[in-house]
Amino acid sequence: MSWDWRYAWQIVPTLLDGVAQTFLVTLVSATIALLGGLAVAVTRWLSPAVVRAPLWLLVELTRGVPILVLLFFCFYGLPGLGLRPSAFVTGVVVLGAVYAAYCSEVYRGGLASVPPTVWDASAALGLSTFVTWTRVILPTVVRANVGALGNYVVILYKQTALLFTIGVPVLLTNAQVAGYESFRYLEPFTLAGVLYLLLNLPSVWLVRRLEKRMTRGGF
């Protein structure tokens, strides 16, 4: 089978539709991951052991079970309990929850690394607990860990390809459909791989620039 440029151009619009869906899934999932991970980390930090233990177990279970297993359980298993989430909702919630667990560990490590003098200085200045957390502690933690958090978002973006298994029309799904319809797979999957790479490179560059700006100052 030789490369067919005419066919390759014909399927570009279909693949670009998949790119748009991939961006949407990444945006929603990353928002869940970053905010959810922060909420879990802060809750574990401030709560007594009776609350921390279940959250620790939830984080470890979420990180320990393969994403594909979680996707299949939620999409194919939950209907047996009367719950029927859509493919899109299943995908973004599972990806968001998994990477929220990873991000929570990043935040937790950041909180543990805050020097005691920072807490003492905030108390000496008469800052309330809320102001200390929102204006001092959390900004410090985020700045120190923006690289790790950004890398998880980049990894999450690539993991969106797994959503083709439950029918979410991401880039890989549309490439597969194009292949099924024409019985040609060289062009769809080659173009899909190129598009994933082209979209990934700017993301990696942006994460590195943000990390440099946050940790060293300036672009």
Short mmCIF file of C-alpha atoms in Angstrom, two decimals:
data_model
loop_
_atom_site.label_atom_id
_atom_site.label_comp_id
_atom_site.label_asym_id
_atom_site.label_seq_id
_atom_site.Cartn_x
_atom_site.Cartn_y
_atom_site.Cartn_z
CA MET A 1 0.00 0.00 0.00
CA SER A 2 1.46 3.35 -1.07
CA TRP A 3 0.78 6.77 0.42
CA ASP A 4 -2.28 8.48 -1.11
CA TRP A 5 -2.00 12.26 -0.79
CA ARG A 6 -5.49 12.85 -2.15
CA TYR A 7 -7.04 10.61 0.48
CA ALA A 8 -4.84 12.14 3.17
CA TRP A 9 -6.18 15.62 2.40
CA GLN A 10 -9.74 14.30 2.36
CA ILE A 11 -9.55 13.08 5.95
CA VAL A 12 -7.86 16.18 7.37
CA PRO A 13 -11.19 17.87 8.32
CA THR A 14 -12.28 14.73 10.16
CA LEU A 15 -9.01 14.60 12.06
CA LEU A 16 -9.22 18.30 12.92
CA ASP A 17 -12.66 17.69 14.42
CA GLY A 18 -10.96 15.13 16.61
CA VAL A 19 -8.30 17.68 17.56
CA ALA A 20 -10.99 20.08 18.75
CA GLN A 21 -12.60 17.35 20.87
CA THR A 22 -9.19 16.38 22.24
CA PHE A 23 -8.58 19.97 23.32
CA LEU A 24 -11.98 20.13 25.01
CA VAL A 25 -11.41 16.87 26.89
CA THR A 26 -7.94 18.03 27.94
CA LEU A 27 -9.21 21.40 29.14
CA VAL A 28 -12.03 19.98 31.25
CA SER A 29 -9.99 17.08 32.61
CA ALA A 30 -6.99 19.27 33.44
CA THR A 31 -9.23 21.71 35.30
CA ILE A 32 -10.66 18.85 37.35
CA ALA A 33 -7.17 17.48 37.98
CA LEU A 34 -5.53 20.73 39.06
CA LEU A 35 -8.36 22.03 41.23
CA GLY A 36 -9.41 18.62 42.53
CA GLY A 37 -5.84 17.71 43.40
CA LEU A 38 -5.43 20.98 45.28
CA ALA A 39 -8.65 20.40 47.22
CA VAL A 40 -7.59 16.88 48.19
CA ALA A 41 -4.11 17.98 49.26
CA VAL A 42 -5.33 20.88 51.39
CA THR A 43 -8.07 18.75 52.95
CA ARG A 44 -5.57 16.04 53.87
CA TRP A 45 -3.21 18.65 55.29
CA LEU A 46 -5.80 20.34 57.50
CA SER A 47 -7.93 17.37 58.51
CA PRO A 48 -7.61 14.85 61.35
CA ALA A 49 -6.51 11.28 60.71
CA VAL A 50 -10.10 10.04 60.45
CA VAL A 51 -10.47 12.15 57.28
CA ARG A 52 -6.94 11.78 55.95
CA ALA A 53 -7.04 7.98 55.92
CA PRO A 54 -9.99 7.60 53.50
CA LEU A 55 -8.54 10.29 51.23
CA TRP A 56 -5.17 8.54 51.22
CA LEU A 57 -6.88 5.27 50.30
CA LEU A 58 -8.85 6.97 47.52
CA VAL A 59 -5.71 8.54 46.08
CA GLU A 60 -3.81 5.25 46.13
CA LEU A 61 -6.68 3.32 44.56
CA THR A 62 -7.08 5.89 41.82
CA ARG A 63 -3.36 5.88 41.04
CA GLY A 64 -3.05 2.12 41.32
CA VAL A 65 -5.79 1.03 38.92
CA PRO A 66 -5.02 1.38 35.18
CA ILE A 67 -6.91 4.19 33.47
CA LEU A 68 -8.38 1.80 30.90
CA VAL A 69 -9.85 -0.36 33.66
CA LEU A 70 -11.44 2.70 35.29
CA LEU A 71 -12.86 3.81 31.94
CA PHE A 72 -14.42 0.41 31.28
CA PHE A 73 -15.75 0.13 34.84
CA CYS A 74 -17.43 3.54 34.71
CA PHE A 75 -18.76 3.26 31.15
CA TYR A 76 -19.70 -0.41 30.98
CA GLY A 77 -19.97 -1.38 34.64
CA LEU A 78 -21.90 1.49 36.22
CA PRO A 79 -24.98 0.94 34.00
CA GLY A 80 -25.40 -2.31 35.95
CA LEU A 81 -26.04 -0.10 38.99
CA GLY A 82 -28.48 2.10 37.12
CA LEU A 83 -25.95 4.84 36.34
CA ARG A 84 -25.43 5.70 32.68
CA PRO A 85 -22.92 8.53 32.26
CA SER A 86 -22.21 9.64 28.72
CA ALA A 87 -18.92 8.72 27.07
CA PHE A 88 -17.69 12.32 27.32
CA VAL A 89 -18.57 12.66 31.00
CA THR A 90 -17.00 9.29 31.76
CA GLY A 91 -13.81 10.23 29.96
CA VAL A 92 -13.26 13.65 31.51
CA VAL A 93 -14.20 12.51 35.02
CA VAL A 94 -11.93 9.46 34.94
CA LEU A 95 -8.96 11.35 33.49
CA GLY A 96 -9.59 14.27 35.82
CA ALA A 97 -9.85 12.03 38.88
CA VAL A 98 -6.73 10.01 38.06
CA TYR A 99 -4.58 13.07 37.51
CA ALA A 100 -6.14 14.85 40.48
CA ALA A 101 -4.69 12.02 42.55
CA TYR A 102 -1.24 12.55 41.03
CA CYS A 103 -1.45 16.33 41.36
CA SER A 104 -2.56 16.04 44.98
CA GLU A 105 0.73 14.33 45.79
CA VAL A 106 2.62 17.16 44.09
CA TYR A 107 0.70 19.73 46.12
CA ARG A 108 1.19 17.71 49.31
CA GLY A 109 4.93 17.57 48.76
CA GLY A 110 4.92 21.30 48.13
CA LEU A 111 3.06 21.98 51.35
CA ALA A 112 5.51 19.83 53.29
CA SER A 113 8.43 21.79 51.84
CA VAL A 114 7.15 25.20 52.97
CA PRO A 115 9.62 26.36 55.67
CA PRO A 116 8.18 26.81 59.18
CA THR A 117 9.47 30.38 59.10
CA VAL A 118 6.88 31.23 56.43
CA TRP A 119 4.05 30.14 58.72
CA ASP A 120 5.64 31.96 61.65
CA ALA A 121 6.10 35.15 59.65
CA SER A 122 2.48 35.10 58.51
CA ALA A 123 1.33 34.70 62.10
CA ALA A 124 3.65 37.49 63.27
CA LEU A 125 2.16 39.82 60.66
CA GLY A 126 -1.29 39.07 61.98
CA LEU A 127 -2.53 37.43 58.78
CA SER A 128 -5.66 35.34 59.10
CA THR A 129 -5.58 31.65 58.25
CA PHE A 130 -7.50 32.28 55.04
CA VAL A 131 -5.17 35.07 53.90
CA THR A 132 -2.10 33.02 54.83
CA TRP A 133 -3.27 30.12 52.69
CA THR A 134 -4.56 32.10 49.71
CA ARG A 135 -1.91 34.82 49.54
CA VAL A 136 1.21 33.11 50.86
CA ILE A 137 1.16 29.31 51.08
CA LEU A 138 -0.72 28.22 47.96
CA PRO A 139 1.00 30.69 45.58
CA THR A 140 4.36 29.51 46.93
CA VAL A 141 3.45 25.85 46.41
CA VAL A 142 2.12 26.40 42.89
CA ARG A 143 5.15 28.43 41.79
CA ALA A 144 7.54 25.82 43.13
CA ASN A 145 5.73 22.95 41.40
CA VAL A 146 4.43 24.47 38.17
CA GLY A 147 6.78 22.25 36.16
CA ALA A 148 5.55 19.00 37.69
CA LEU A 149 1.91 20.06 37.42
CA GLY A 150 2.38 21.17 33.82
CA ASN A 151 4.01 17.87 32.92
CA TYR A 152 1.00 16.00 34.28
CA VAL A 153 -1.26 18.11 32.07
CA VAL A 154 0.90 17.22 29.05
CA ILE A 155 0.69 13.52 29.95
CA LEU A 156 -3.06 13.83 30.44
CA TYR A 157 -3.36 15.33 26.95
CA LYS A 158 -1.71 12.24 25.45
CA GLN A 159 -3.86 9.91 27.56
CA THR A 160 -6.98 11.33 25.92
CA ALA A 161 -6.26 8.85 23.13
CA LEU A 162 -7.55 6.11 25.47
CA LEU A 163 -11.03 7.58 25.21
CA PHE A 164 -11.40 6.07 21.74
CA THR A 165 -12.16 2.80 23.56
CA ILE A 166 -15.48 4.21 24.81
CA GLY A 167 -16.36 6.16 21.68
CA VAL A 168 -15.42 9.73 22.58
CA PRO A 169 -14.63 11.36 19.19
CA VAL A 170 -11.08 12.40 20.03
CA LEU A 171 -8.33 12.49 17.42
CA LEU A 172 -7.51 8.77 17.58
CA THR A 173 -11.20 7.84 17.36
CA ASN A 174 -11.67 9.86 14.19
CA ALA A 175 -8.51 8.38 12.68
CA GLN A 176 -9.79 4.89 13.40
CA VAL A 177 -13.20 5.68 11.90
CA ALA A 178 -11.55 7.05 8.75
CA GLY A 179 -9.56 3.83 8.47
CA TYR A 180 -12.64 1.64 8.90
CA GLU A 181 -14.55 3.55 6.23
CA SER A 182 -11.82 3.33 3.58
CA PHE A 183 -9.88 0.25 4.68
CA ARG A 184 -6.81 2.49 4.55
CA TYR A 185 -4.98 2.89 7.85
CA LEU A 186 -1.58 4.25 6.84
CA GLU A 187 -2.71 7.81 6.23
CA PRO A 188 -5.15 8.24 9.18
CA PHE A 189 -2.82 6.91 11.86
CA THR A 190 0.26 8.61 10.42
CA LEU A 191 -1.51 11.97 10.33
CA ALA A 192 -2.93 11.39 13.81
CA GLY A 193 0.55 10.72 15.16
CA VAL A 194 1.91 13.83 13.47
CA LEU A 195 -0.92 15.97 14.86
CA TYR A 196 -0.43 14.61 18.38
CA LEU A 197 3.27 15.45 18.13
CA LEU A 198 2.72 18.92 16.68
CA LEU A 199 0.24 19.75 19.42
CA ASN A 200 2.44 18.30 22.15
CA LEU A 201 5.61 20.24 21.33
CA PRO A 202 4.15 23.72 22.03
CA SER A 203 2.66 22.38 25.27
CA VAL A 204 6.04 21.14 26.47
CA TRP A 205 7.64 24.45 25.49
CA LEU A 206 4.97 26.42 27.35
CA VAL A 207 5.41 24.34 30.51
CA ARG A 208 9.16 24.91 30.45
CA ARG A 209 8.73 28.65 29.95
CA LEU A 210 6.21 28.87 32.76
CA GLU A 211 8.52 26.92 35.04
CA LYS A 212 11.40 29.24 34.20
CA ARG A 213 9.27 32.31 34.75
CA MET A 214 7.90 31.09 38.08
CA THR A 215 11.19 29.86 39.52
CA ARG A 216 13.72 32.29 38.05
CA GLY A 217 11.61 35.22 36.94
CA GLY A 218 10.83 36.49 33.47
CA PHE A 219 10.73 34.92 30.02
#
